[in-house]
Amino acid sequence: MTSPTDRTAAAGPQNGRAPAIDPASTETPALDVVVVTGLSGAGKNSAGRVLEDLGWFVVDNLPPALLLPMVRLGARGDLRRFAAVVDVRSRAFSSDLQEAIRVLSDAGHRPRVVYVHARDEVLVRRYESNRREHPLQGSGTLVDGITDERALLTGIAGEADLWVDTSDLNVHQLRATLENAFAREGSTPPLTATVMSFGFKYGLPLDADLVVDARFLPNPHWIPELRSHTGRDAEVRDYVLGQDAAADFLDRYIEVLRLLIPGYRREGKRYLTLAVGCTGGKHRSVAIAEEFARRLGDEGIAAVARHRDLGRE
């Protein structure tokens, strides 16, 4: 197990050195703090490495009780962006972590929680491929450990600022998701949006805040010259967006988002995932998601389109 001290010495852009401490300083300026937590095997460490590459100072396997002392230590030096990976390797971590985040906020810092998760069957496959034991498995089965961990994480999951479902993400897509949320140097907008296309036949995305059904539009799959193309191709995009119902739908849903977004901002929500589904996630949902992302950009929202199921057919 890597100790917080060892990890601190190796992480971040400080070239292997912990931030310098001014013994005469008693002030602790506010830091941006990201806590990465979630299910074992879902990719928390990969998320930590992405943040590290983006210039965050990252500590792995930090006990919740040490979160505030580490932040104070960093704030006394030149550190302004601090991230910690916290999970069940730190026992009794769930309630402790919620309290540690509350204390950080009360101290004037800006904590955000990223909850990384995946479907059970994906976690099982990952553990079996690595031949590792789940940290909560004990004398039970792998599925028992995953189930117990989900139950333990219920509280902190419900309070997370950003959910990242890695079930269908490769490392490059995970990086793009986190870059969209955290890579805007000093100019992070109040709300960042991910517009995700998906196929209903592959299941609903668990990390969606809003779900839109595009199956009311004619399906390009049944047009031979369009079947092999995707919603990113001009032929399919023009066909989908050229439907009278598509234009009306997009206009009216943008009006709904104009009502929702100020409320999200008032409540401190920083990330929004809008999921757009069709049957297979290839044609209609892709074209509509791309258009939603474009229109949200016109509304001043930093938005990126991501296509979960494109290429699965």
mmCIF file of C-alpha atoms in Angstrom:
data_model
loop_
_atom_site.group_PDB
_atom_site.id
_atom_site.type_symbol
_atom_site.label_atom_id
_atom_site.label_comp_id
_atom_site.label_asym_id
_atom_site.label_seq_id
_atom_site.Cartn_x
_atom_site.Cartn_y
_atom_site.Cartn_z
ATOM 1 C CA MET A 1 0.000 0.000 0.000
ATOM 2 C CA THR A 2 1.358 3.424 -0.919
ATOM 3 C CA SER A 3 1.531 5.792 2.017
ATOM 4 C CA PRO A 4 0.248 9.373 1.666
ATOM 5 C CA THR A 5 3.794 10.629 2.166
ATOM 6 C CA ASP A 6 5.197 8.424 -0.572
ATOM 7 C CA ARG A 7 2.454 9.342 -2.967
ATOM 8 C CA THR A 8 2.789 13.035 -2.198
ATOM 9 C CA ALA A 9 6.469 12.913 -2.981
ATOM 10 C CA ALA A 10 5.799 11.366 -6.369
ATOM 11 C CA ALA A 11 2.737 13.229 -7.539
ATOM 12 C CA GLY A 12 1.879 16.463 -9.210
ATOM 13 C CA PRO A 13 3.840 19.125 -11.037
ATOM 14 C CA GLN A 14 6.156 19.913 -8.123
ATOM 15 C CA ASN A 15 8.928 17.722 -9.555
ATOM 16 C CA GLY A 16 8.859 15.181 -6.726
ATOM 17 C CA ARG A 17 8.937 17.727 -3.891
ATOM 18 C CA ALA A 18 6.209 18.559 -1.433
ATOM 19 C CA PRO A 19 5.190 22.241 -1.453
ATOM 20 C CA ALA A 20 7.347 24.524 0.617
ATOM 21 C CA ILE A 21 5.982 25.634 3.985
ATOM 22 C CA ASP A 22 6.397 29.150 5.316
ATOM 23 C CA PRO A 23 6.723 28.696 9.095
ATOM 24 C CA ALA A 24 5.722 32.314 9.712
ATOM 25 C CA SER A 25 2.474 32.052 7.749
ATOM 26 C CA THR A 26 -0.786 31.424 9.579
ATOM 27 C CA GLU A 27 -3.104 32.009 6.622
ATOM 28 C CA THR A 28 -4.529 29.113 4.636
ATOM 29 C CA PRO A 29 -5.937 30.438 1.346
ATOM 30 C CA ALA A 30 -8.808 28.573 -0.261
ATOM 31 C CA LEU A 31 -7.895 25.609 -2.458
ATOM 32 C CA ASP A 32 -9.774 23.816 -5.193
ATOM 33 C CA VAL A 33 -10.109 20.285 -3.809
ATOM 34 C CA VAL A 34 -11.271 17.231 -5.732
ATOM 35 C CA VAL A 35 -12.022 13.980 -3.918
ATOM 36 C CA VAL A 36 -12.085 10.966 -6.223
ATOM 37 C CA THR A 37 -13.974 8.047 -4.731
ATOM 38 C CA GLY A 38 -16.210 5.215 -5.882
ATOM 39 C CA LEU A 39 -16.222 1.507 -6.514
ATOM 40 C CA SER A 40 -13.074 -0.573 -6.375
ATOM 41 C CA GLY A 41 -12.061 -1.548 -9.892
ATOM 42 C CA ALA A 42 -14.030 1.278 -11.511
ATOM 43 C CA GLY A 43 -10.975 3.378 -12.352
ATOM 44 C CA LYS A 44 -10.379 5.785 -9.464
ATOM 45 C CA ASN A 45 -6.611 5.545 -9.793
ATOM 46 C CA SER A 46 -6.848 6.178 -13.536
ATOM 47 C CA ALA A 47 -8.944 9.260 -12.801
ATOM 48 C CA GLY A 48 -6.299 10.393 -10.314
ATOM 49 C CA ARG A 49 -3.575 10.031 -12.930
ATOM 50 C CA VAL A 50 -5.579 12.151 -15.379
ATOM 51 C CA LEU A 51 -5.944 14.913 -12.783
ATOM 52 C CA GLU A 52 -2.241 14.655 -12.063
ATOM 53 C CA ASP A 53 -1.488 15.168 -15.762
ATOM 54 C CA LEU A 54 -3.775 18.219 -15.700
ATOM 55 C CA GLY A 55 -1.624 19.824 -13.011
ATOM 56 C CA TRP A 56 -3.414 18.774 -9.834
ATOM 57 C CA PHE A 57 -1.402 17.615 -6.846
ATOM 58 C CA VAL A 58 -2.747 14.089 -6.251
ATOM 59 C CA VAL A 59 -2.516 11.899 -3.168
ATOM 60 C CA ASP A 60 -3.619 8.270 -3.427
ATOM 61 C CA ASN A 61 -5.306 6.249 -0.653
ATOM 62 C CA LEU A 62 -5.625 9.184 1.704
ATOM 63 C CA PRO A 63 -7.602 8.469 4.909
ATOM 64 C CA PRO A 64 -10.498 10.957 5.244
ATOM 65 C CA ALA A 65 -9.173 12.153 8.607
ATOM 66 C CA LEU A 66 -6.015 13.408 6.866
ATOM 67 C CA LEU A 67 -7.845 15.304 4.136
ATOM 68 C CA LEU A 68 -8.075 18.650 5.943
ATOM 69 C CA PRO A 69 -4.492 18.507 7.363
ATOM 70 C CA MET A 70 -3.130 17.767 3.877
ATOM 71 C CA VAL A 71 -5.131 20.625 2.359
ATOM 72 C CA ARG A 72 -3.895 22.998 5.069
ATOM 73 C CA LEU A 73 -0.346 21.861 4.441
ATOM 74 C CA GLY A 74 -0.702 22.520 0.733
ATOM 75 C CA ALA A 75 -2.418 25.870 1.230
ATOM 76 C CA ARG A 76 0.549 27.129 3.243
ATOM 77 C CA GLY A 77 2.791 26.551 0.255
ATOM 78 C CA ASP A 78 2.237 27.242 -3.427
ATOM 79 C CA LEU A 79 -0.403 24.552 -3.919
ATOM 80 C CA ARG A 80 -3.794 25.675 -5.220
ATOM 81 C CA ARG A 81 -5.314 22.527 -6.734
ATOM 82 C CA PHE A 82 -5.347 19.397 -4.629
ATOM 83 C CA ALA A 83 -6.912 16.011 -5.391
ATOM 84 C CA ALA A 84 -7.182 12.900 -3.240
ATOM 85 C CA VAL A 85 -8.205 9.363 -4.122
ATOM 86 C CA VAL A 86 -10.194 7.965 -1.178
ATOM 87 C CA ASP A 87 -11.784 4.513 -1.029
ATOM 88 C CA VAL A 88 -12.621 1.551 1.165
ATOM 89 C CA ARG A 89 -8.970 0.804 1.800
ATOM 90 C CA SER A 90 -9.481 3.533 4.425
ATOM 91 C CA ARG A 91 -11.829 1.752 6.838
ATOM 92 C CA ALA A 92 -15.060 3.439 7.981
ATOM 93 C CA PHE A 93 -14.366 5.902 5.212
ATOM 94 C CA SER A 94 -17.913 6.690 4.048
ATOM 95 C CA SER A 95 -19.227 8.632 7.047
ATOM 96 C CA ASP A 96 -15.740 9.955 7.783
ATOM 97 C CA LEU A 97 -15.399 11.221 4.209
ATOM 98 C CA GLN A 98 -18.740 13.012 4.260
ATOM 99 C CA GLU A 99 -17.747 14.742 7.492
ATOM 100 C CA ALA A 100 -14.282 15.605 6.130
ATOM 101 C CA ILE A 101 -15.831 17.219 3.048
ATOM 102 C CA ARG A 102 -18.216 19.234 5.220
ATOM 103 C CA VAL A 103 -15.331 20.442 7.359
ATOM 104 C CA LEU A 104 -13.349 21.412 4.250
ATOM 105 C CA SER A 105 -16.260 23.467 2.986
ATOM 106 C CA ASP A 106 -16.731 25.132 6.373
ATOM 107 C CA ALA A 107 -13.029 26.046 6.313
ATOM 108 C CA GLY A 108 -13.553 28.009 3.099
ATOM 109 C CA HIS A 109 -12.134 25.520 0.600
ATOM 110 C CA ARG A 110 -13.934 24.351 -2.529
ATOM 111 C CA PRO A 111 -14.344 20.567 -2.341
ATOM 112 C CA ARG A 112 -15.833 18.606 -5.218
ATOM 113 C CA VAL A 113 -16.555 14.884 -5.233
ATOM 114 C CA VAL A 114 -16.069 12.702 -8.314
ATOM 115 C CA TYR A 115 -17.793 9.341 -7.962
ATOM 116 C CA VAL A 116 -16.370 6.670 -10.283
ATOM 117 C CA HIS A 117 -18.459 3.563 -10.818
ATOM 118 C CA ALA A 118 -19.236 0.755 -13.268
ATOM 119 C CA ARG A 119 -21.762 -2.025 -13.766
ATOM 120 C CA ASP A 120 -21.358 -5.168 -11.669
ATOM 121 C CA GLU A 121 -20.583 -7.423 -14.611
ATOM 122 C CA VAL A 122 -17.846 -5.042 -15.759
ATOM 123 C CA LEU A 123 -16.278 -4.946 -12.293
ATOM 124 C CA VAL A 124 -16.372 -8.743 -12.075
ATOM 125 C CA ARG A 125 -14.683 -9.055 -15.462
ATOM 126 C CA ARG A 126 -11.957 -6.595 -14.481
ATOM 127 C CA TYR A 127 -11.238 -8.339 -11.190
ATOM 128 C CA GLU A 128 -11.166 -11.766 -12.817
ATOM 129 C CA SER A 129 -8.800 -10.573 -15.542
ATOM 130 C CA ASN A 130 -6.418 -9.188 -12.900
ATOM 131 C CA ARG A 131 -6.927 -12.169 -10.535
ATOM 132 C CA ARG A 132 -7.303 -9.816 -7.596
ATOM 133 C CA GLU A 133 -9.539 -10.028 -4.554
ATOM 134 C CA HIS A 134 -12.070 -7.334 -3.793
ATOM 135 C CA PRO A 135 -11.120 -5.399 -0.607
ATOM 136 C CA LEU A 136 -14.521 -6.200 0.982
ATOM 137 C CA GLN A 137 -14.783 -9.764 -0.291
ATOM 138 C CA GLY A 138 -13.501 -11.452 2.834
ATOM 139 C CA SER A 139 -14.645 -15.076 2.932
ATOM 140 C CA GLY A 140 -17.526 -14.370 0.550
ATOM 141 C CA THR A 141 -17.679 -14.061 -3.219
ATOM 142 C CA LEU A 142 -16.502 -11.258 -5.460
ATOM 143 C CA VAL A 143 -20.115 -10.204 -6.053
ATOM 144 C CA ASP A 144 -20.657 -10.067 -2.284
ATOM 145 C CA GLY A 145 -17.788 -7.614 -1.958
ATOM 146 C CA ILE A 146 -19.116 -5.412 -4.759
ATOM 147 C CA THR A 147 -22.612 -5.429 -3.242
ATOM 148 C CA ASP A 148 -21.303 -4.498 0.196
ATOM 149 C CA GLU A 149 -19.248 -1.676 -1.259
ATOM 150 C CA ARG A 150 -22.197 -0.240 -3.178
ATOM 151 C CA ALA A 151 -24.201 -0.181 0.062
ATOM 152 C CA LEU A 152 -21.321 1.485 1.910
ATOM 153 C CA LEU A 153 -21.023 4.168 -0.767
ATOM 154 C CA THR A 154 -24.705 5.107 -0.914
ATOM 155 C CA GLY A 155 -24.335 8.281 1.135
ATOM 156 C CA ILE A 156 -21.320 9.773 -0.586
ATOM 157 C CA ALA A 157 -22.591 8.735 -4.035
ATOM 158 C CA GLY A 158 -25.748 10.749 -3.512
ATOM 159 C CA GLU A 159 -23.713 13.851 -2.673
ATOM 160 C CA ALA A 160 -21.214 13.577 -5.546
ATOM 161 C CA ASP A 161 -20.798 16.526 -7.894
ATOM 162 C CA LEU A 162 -19.828 14.381 -10.882
ATOM 163 C CA TRP A 163 -20.654 10.738 -11.628
ATOM 164 C CA VAL A 164 -18.383 8.962 -14.092
ATOM 165 C CA ASP A 165 -19.549 5.567 -15.333
ATOM 166 C CA THR A 166 -16.488 3.812 -16.767
ATOM 167 C CA SER A 167 -18.334 0.668 -17.875
ATOM 168 C CA ASP A 168 -18.033 1.604 -21.543
ATOM 169 C CA LEU A 169 -15.140 4.070 -21.403
ATOM 170 C CA ASN A 170 -11.603 3.457 -22.520
ATOM 171 C CA VAL A 171 -8.766 5.421 -20.917
ATOM 172 C CA HIS A 172 -8.892 8.080 -23.635
ATOM 173 C CA GLN A 173 -12.610 8.675 -23.135
ATOM 174 C CA LEU A 174 -12.123 8.862 -19.371
ATOM 175 C CA ARG A 175 -9.425 11.464 -19.916
ATOM 176 C CA ALA A 176 -11.698 13.492 -22.214
ATOM 177 C CA THR A 177 -14.506 13.406 -19.639
ATOM 178 C CA LEU A 178 -12.282 14.709 -16.839
ATOM 179 C CA GLU A 179 -10.528 17.227 -19.055
ATOM 180 C CA ASN A 180 -13.907 18.682 -19.979
ATOM 181 C CA ALA A 181 -14.685 19.096 -16.273
ATOM 182 C CA PHE A 182 -11.314 20.221 -14.870
ATOM 183 C CA ALA A 183 -8.894 21.457 -17.533
ATOM 184 C CA ARG A 184 -10.167 25.033 -17.897
ATOM 185 C CA GLU A 185 -7.339 26.963 -16.259
ATOM 186 C CA GLY A 186 -8.834 29.606 -14.007
ATOM 187 C CA SER A 187 -11.974 30.007 -16.101
ATOM 188 C CA THR A 188 -14.130 27.055 -15.172
ATOM 189 C CA PRO A 189 -17.729 27.929 -16.108
ATOM 190 C CA PRO A 190 -20.479 27.614 -13.511
ATOM 191 C CA LEU A 191 -21.861 24.583 -15.355
ATOM 192 C CA THR A 192 -20.208 22.069 -17.664
ATOM 193 C CA ALA A 193 -22.375 19.779 -19.777
ATOM 194 C CA THR A 194 -21.782 16.373 -21.330
ATOM 195 C CA VAL A 195 -24.318 15.358 -23.957
ATOM 196 C CA MET A 196 -24.183 11.578 -24.298
ATOM 197 C CA SER A 197 -25.802 9.532 -27.033
ATOM 198 C CA PHE A 198 -26.700 5.935 -26.225
ATOM 199 C CA GLY A 199 -28.707 2.951 -27.435
ATOM 200 C CA PHE A 200 -31.674 1.866 -25.348
ATOM 201 C CA LYS A 201 -30.966 -1.760 -26.219
ATOM 202 C CA TYR A 202 -27.663 -1.446 -24.322
ATOM 203 C CA GLY A 203 -29.284 0.015 -21.198
ATOM 204 C CA LEU A 204 -29.750 3.454 -19.681
ATOM 205 C CA PRO A 205 -26.605 5.383 -18.676
ATOM 206 C CA LEU A 206 -26.431 5.419 -14.883
ATOM 207 C CA ASP A 207 -24.675 8.781 -14.722
ATOM 208 C CA ALA A 208 -27.333 10.710 -16.653
ATOM 209 C CA ASP A 209 -29.070 13.658 -15.000
ATOM 210 C CA LEU A 210 -31.610 14.016 -17.810
ATOM 211 C CA VAL A 211 -32.671 11.393 -20.373
ATOM 212 C CA VAL A 212 -34.157 12.232 -23.764
ATOM 213 C CA ASP A 213 -35.771 9.687 -26.106
ATOM 214 C CA ALA A 214 -35.128 10.337 -29.806
ATOM 215 C CA ARG A 215 -37.008 7.251 -31.016
ATOM 216 C CA PHE A 216 -40.002 9.370 -32.024
ATOM 217 C CA LEU A 217 -38.025 10.401 -35.125
ATOM 218 C CA PRO A 218 -37.886 8.269 -38.323
ATOM 219 C CA ASN A 219 -35.043 5.773 -38.117
ATOM 220 C CA PRO A 220 -32.308 6.158 -40.778
ATOM 221 C CA HIS A 221 -31.535 2.461 -40.274
ATOM 222 C CA TRP A 222 -34.416 1.649 -42.609
ATOM 223 C CA ILE A 223 -33.026 3.795 -45.432
ATOM 224 C CA PRO A 224 -30.459 1.648 -47.280
ATOM 225 C CA GLU A 225 -28.187 4.517 -48.312
ATOM 226 C CA LEU A 226 -28.027 5.810 -44.720
ATOM 227 C CA ARG A 227 -27.815 2.549 -42.787
ATOM 228 C CA SER A 228 -24.022 2.242 -42.820
ATOM 229 C CA HIS A 229 -23.485 5.874 -41.836
ATOM 230 C CA THR A 230 -23.725 7.411 -38.375
ATOM 231 C CA GLY A 231 -25.225 10.544 -36.904
ATOM 232 C CA ARG A 232 -21.858 12.246 -37.278
ATOM 233 C CA ASP A 233 -22.068 11.968 -41.069
ATOM 234 C CA ALA A 234 -23.652 14.856 -42.935
ATOM 235 C CA GLU A 235 -26.161 12.648 -44.764
ATOM 236 C CA VAL A 236 -27.625 11.247 -41.544
ATOM 237 C CA ARG A 237 -27.370 14.514 -39.628
ATOM 238 C CA ASP A 238 -29.250 16.413 -42.341
ATOM 239 C CA TYR A 239 -31.910 13.706 -42.526
ATOM 240 C CA VAL A 240 -32.487 13.607 -38.753
ATOM 241 C CA LEU A 241 -32.360 17.342 -38.143
ATOM 242 C CA GLY A 242 -34.387 17.995 -41.275
ATOM 243 C CA GLN A 243 -37.481 16.380 -39.744
ATOM 244 C CA ASP A 244 -40.072 18.969 -38.695
ATOM 245 C CA ALA A 245 -40.477 17.274 -35.321
ATOM 246 C CA ALA A 246 -36.709 17.440 -34.676
ATOM 247 C CA ALA A 247 -36.541 21.210 -34.995
ATOM 248 C CA ASP A 248 -39.576 21.722 -32.739
ATOM 249 C CA PHE A 249 -38.222 19.259 -30.182
ATOM 250 C CA LEU A 250 -34.779 20.865 -30.014
ATOM 251 C CA ASP A 251 -36.226 24.361 -29.717
ATOM 252 C CA ARG A 252 -38.591 23.401 -26.906
ATOM 253 C CA TYR A 253 -36.095 21.311 -24.967
ATOM 254 C CA ILE A 254 -33.563 24.130 -25.058
ATOM 255 C CA GLU A 255 -36.298 26.267 -23.511
ATOM 256 C CA VAL A 256 -36.645 23.653 -20.742
ATOM 257 C CA LEU A 257 -32.884 23.723 -20.167
ATOM 258 C CA ARG A 258 -32.993 27.520 -19.930
ATOM 259 C CA LEU A 259 -35.364 27.069 -17.001
ATOM 260 C CA LEU A 260 -33.320 24.308 -15.354
ATOM 261 C CA ILE A 261 -29.794 25.641 -15.702
ATOM 262 C CA PRO A 262 -30.175 28.740 -13.467
ATOM 263 C CA GLY A 263 -31.616 26.468 -10.773
ATOM 264 C CA TYR A 264 -28.725 24.031 -11.128
ATOM 265 C CA ARG A 265 -26.298 26.927 -10.756
ATOM 266 C CA ARG A 266 -28.047 28.257 -7.672
ATOM 267 C CA GLU A 267 -27.830 24.804 -6.092
ATOM 268 C CA GLY A 268 -24.101 24.640 -6.821
ATOM 269 C CA LYS A 269 -24.325 21.929 -9.494
ATOM 270 C CA ARG A 270 -21.250 22.131 -11.684
ATOM 271 C CA TYR A 271 -21.746 19.210 -14.071
ATOM 272 C CA LEU A 272 -24.752 18.159 -16.137
ATOM 273 C CA THR A 273 -25.067 14.962 -18.165
ATOM 274 C CA LEU A 274 -27.849 14.980 -20.757
ATOM 275 C CA ALA A 275 -28.345 11.529 -22.285
ATOM 276 C CA VAL A 276 -30.027 11.186 -25.685
ATOM 277 C CA GLY A 277 -31.152 7.704 -26.656
ATOM 278 C CA CYS A 278 -32.350 5.899 -29.752
ATOM 279 C CA THR A 279 -32.559 2.186 -30.481
ATOM 280 C CA GLY A 280 -28.910 1.437 -31.170
ATOM 281 C CA GLY A 281 -27.109 4.694 -30.417
ATOM 282 C CA LYS A 282 -25.867 5.070 -33.978
ATOM 283 C CA HIS A 283 -28.041 7.493 -35.947
ATOM 284 C CA ARG A 284 -30.735 9.636 -34.319
ATOM 285 C CA SER A 285 -29.279 9.986 -30.831
ATOM 286 C CA VAL A 286 -25.831 10.843 -32.195
ATOM 287 C CA ALA A 287 -27.140 13.586 -34.487
ATOM 288 C CA ILE A 288 -29.399 15.037 -31.779
ATOM 289 C CA ALA A 289 -26.629 14.902 -29.147
ATOM 290 C CA GLU A 290 -24.216 16.753 -31.416
ATOM 291 C CA GLU A 291 -26.851 19.414 -32.066
ATOM 292 C CA PHE A 292 -27.669 19.743 -28.365
ATOM 293 C CA ALA A 293 -23.978 20.272 -27.590
ATOM 294 C CA ARG A 294 -23.747 22.939 -30.280
ATOM 295 C CA ARG A 295 -26.836 24.758 -29.011
ATOM 296 C CA LEU A 296 -25.711 24.586 -25.393
ATOM 297 C CA GLY A 297 -22.446 26.163 -26.509
ATOM 298 C CA ASP A 298 -24.482 28.985 -28.036
ATOM 299 C CA GLU A 299 -26.132 29.393 -24.620
ATOM 300 C CA GLY A 300 -22.746 29.927 -22.986
ATOM 301 C CA ILE A 301 -22.501 26.412 -21.525
ATOM 302 C CA ALA A 302 -19.239 24.515 -21.961
ATOM 303 C CA ALA A 303 -20.592 21.364 -23.629
ATOM 304 C CA VAL A 304 -19.082 18.282 -25.215
ATOM 305 C CA ALA A 305 -20.801 15.433 -27.072
ATOM 306 C CA ARG A 306 -19.842 11.856 -26.234
ATOM 307 C CA HIS A 307 -21.226 8.770 -27.943
ATOM 308 C CA ARG A 308 -21.351 5.773 -25.620
ATOM 309 C CA ASP A 309 -22.518 3.074 -28.017
ATOM 310 C CA LEU A 310 -21.267 4.301 -31.369
ATOM 311 C CA GLY A 311 -19.448 1.434 -33.086
ATOM 312 C CA ARG A 312 -21.030 -1.356 -31.018
ATOM 313 C CA GLU A 313 -23.192 -2.645 -33.871
#
